[in-house]
Amino acid sequence: MFIKLVAPADVLLVTIMDTYEIDPSRPKQYMTGLWSQISKDPKDIKAMNKAAGNPKLMVLSEWTSFTSEAWWKAIQDSNLLIFNATVEVDAADGWVSMNFIATQPNKQIDFSIDEHPMWLYEVDGAYVEPREFVAAAISSGERFSVMVKLDKPPARYTIRLPDSGATQVLSGFGNMVYKGGEQSTRKSQPYVTYGGMSALEITDTKSYTPYDLSSDTMTPWPASVPAAVADEEFLLVMGRVGAPNKYTMNKKQLYAPDFKADWPMLFYPNSTLGTDDENLVIRTKNGSWVDLILEVASLPGDELAFQHVMHKHGSKTWRIGSGEGRWKYSSVAEAIAAEPQSFNLVNPGLRDTWMTVFATQPSGGFWTIYRYQVTDPGPWLFHCHFELHMMGGMSMAILDGVDAWPKVPREYALDSKPATRWEDILKWIKDWWRKFTGGGHP
């Protein structure tokens, strides 16, 4: 395994790694159904199956606070050249698979490979019906896998990573180099510009933009659909509250970064009952179908709402519906009856990271519904993946399956209850007194 990195103007970073075959036991005939949607040629299918088993791992991140001295130390410590990334490919392989993992905490990146269309076949670790794109926008927490046909003249082709979000116009770069094209000086034709705009007409019609809810239709493969009716529903009204850097998921409460750190909810699931902290907790029953109804851009002062990248740990969710305005229904069933055009229960997308609407003008709000089944009891975090939003309070604890709470193995169990603040202070005083008196008691 090797790692190479790239970052222009110490802003965007790409980590490129060779990986080993992820699941060699998966039946090839099973995967044929996926690859045949890209090509019917048996040679292509065989090559894609091989490429998927040994993908190039592309870890996207941002290091915006490093000084030149810190960069140089990173280069020395890692013995890696941070400003020149290369993905080496061989046309004889036919195809290459690249797995893009978005770890950048506050940026949205459009990735593309000059002159090479990409078949998106996996989203958030789950297969989808493949679709061809020339560029794709990826935000914090999302994971996309693409299949790229190696059918161009041996040369160097630029991998472009512009920040297309609303933060700053910056761009990262890498190179995909064909075997035999290492010395080529040919300039490749880009699909996107430095600022993430379309460089070709085809980019306007063949770009994957998850922030556009109406066009984000990556259907699960094989087909997978949720139950027609949910057993439990929870409305979460989200947005900025009180200050530009404070965010809530229930109109007012903020989820602190160290929420229940002294009372881990795996060990103490009932510690919030009867307290204000219970407002930051959702409790579900094992086996039940749950609807999470998210309302954005409706809180006072937050009518022009930036998008949120919502991530649920522990399970994937189907996005079954979305609409404009405040949530005005007593149930999801009532909403489906009132505006069936706003819902999709036939082939909705399935993933663990979803984007909410970017409200560029006041419109009274937007709502989105995510449905899932509780199959893995335990405490799971549901939060915005933009770091500044999460640190500002935009999280909830979801205690899935409280009626079938997992028993913690003895080797991981806590020996005693966590100390309270006063117990910590008393212990410090006793320790200090022993040192001061040589072992006496206060």
PDB file of C-alpha atoms in Angstrom, residues 22 24 56 95 102 106 117 119 128 136 139 151 153 155 184 201 256 273 296 303 308 317 333 339 345 376 393-394:
ATOM      1  CA  ILE A  22     -12.616  -5.803  -0.274  1.00  0.00           C
ATOM      2  CA  PRO A  24     -13.302 -11.634  -2.730  1.00  0.00           C
ATOM      3  CA  LYS A  56      -8.093   3.515  -5.732  1.00  0.00           C
ATOM      4  CA  TRP A  95     -11.343  -0.046 -16.151  1.00  0.00           C
ATOM      5  CA  ALA A 102     -15.308  13.140   1.727  1.00  0.00           C
ATOM      6  CA  ASN A 106     -16.743  22.347   5.745  1.00  0.00           C
ATOM      7  CA  PRO A 117     -16.840  10.051 -17.877  1.00  0.00           C
ATOM      8  CA  TRP A 119     -20.152   5.604 -13.747  1.00  0.00           C
ATOM      9  CA  VAL A 128     -26.967   1.862  -6.709  1.00  0.00           C
ATOM     10  CA  ALA A 136     -20.023  14.923  -9.102  1.00  0.00           C
ATOM     11  CA  SER A 139     -19.898  16.899   0.747  1.00  0.00           C
ATOM     12  CA  ASP A 151      -9.866   4.058 -23.329  1.00  0.00           C
ATOM     13  CA  PRO A 153      -4.560   7.909 -25.489  1.00  0.00           C
ATOM     14  CA  ALA A 155      -1.144  10.711 -21.325  1.00  0.00           C
ATOM     15  CA  SER A 184       3.332  13.248 -22.253  1.00  0.00           C
ATOM     16  CA  GLU A 201     -21.831  21.943 -22.334  1.00  0.00           C
ATOM     17  CA  ALA A 256     -22.865  20.196  23.279  1.00  0.00           C
ATOM     18  CA  LEU A 273     -35.061  11.017  31.733  1.00  0.00           C
ATOM     19  CA  VAL A 296     -35.299  23.800   7.791  1.00  0.00           C
ATOM     20  CA  GLU A 303     -34.968  31.931   6.639  1.00  0.00           C
ATOM     21  CA  HIS A 308     -27.042  20.711   6.083  1.00  0.00           C
ATOM     22  CA  THR A 317     -32.415   5.768   5.742  1.00  0.00           C
ATOM     23  CA  ALA A 333     -49.747   9.439   6.105  1.00  0.00           C
ATOM     24  CA  GLU A 339     -49.574  15.819  -1.778  1.00  0.00           C
ATOM     25  CA  LEU A 345     -42.201   4.978  -1.890  1.00  0.00           C
ATOM     26  CA  ASP A 376     -29.472  -2.423  15.567  1.00  0.00           C
ATOM     27  CA  GLY A 393     -25.130  22.151  18.521  1.00  0.00           C
ATOM     28  CA  MET A 394     -26.754  20.465  15.506  1.00  0.00           C
TER      29      MET A 394
END
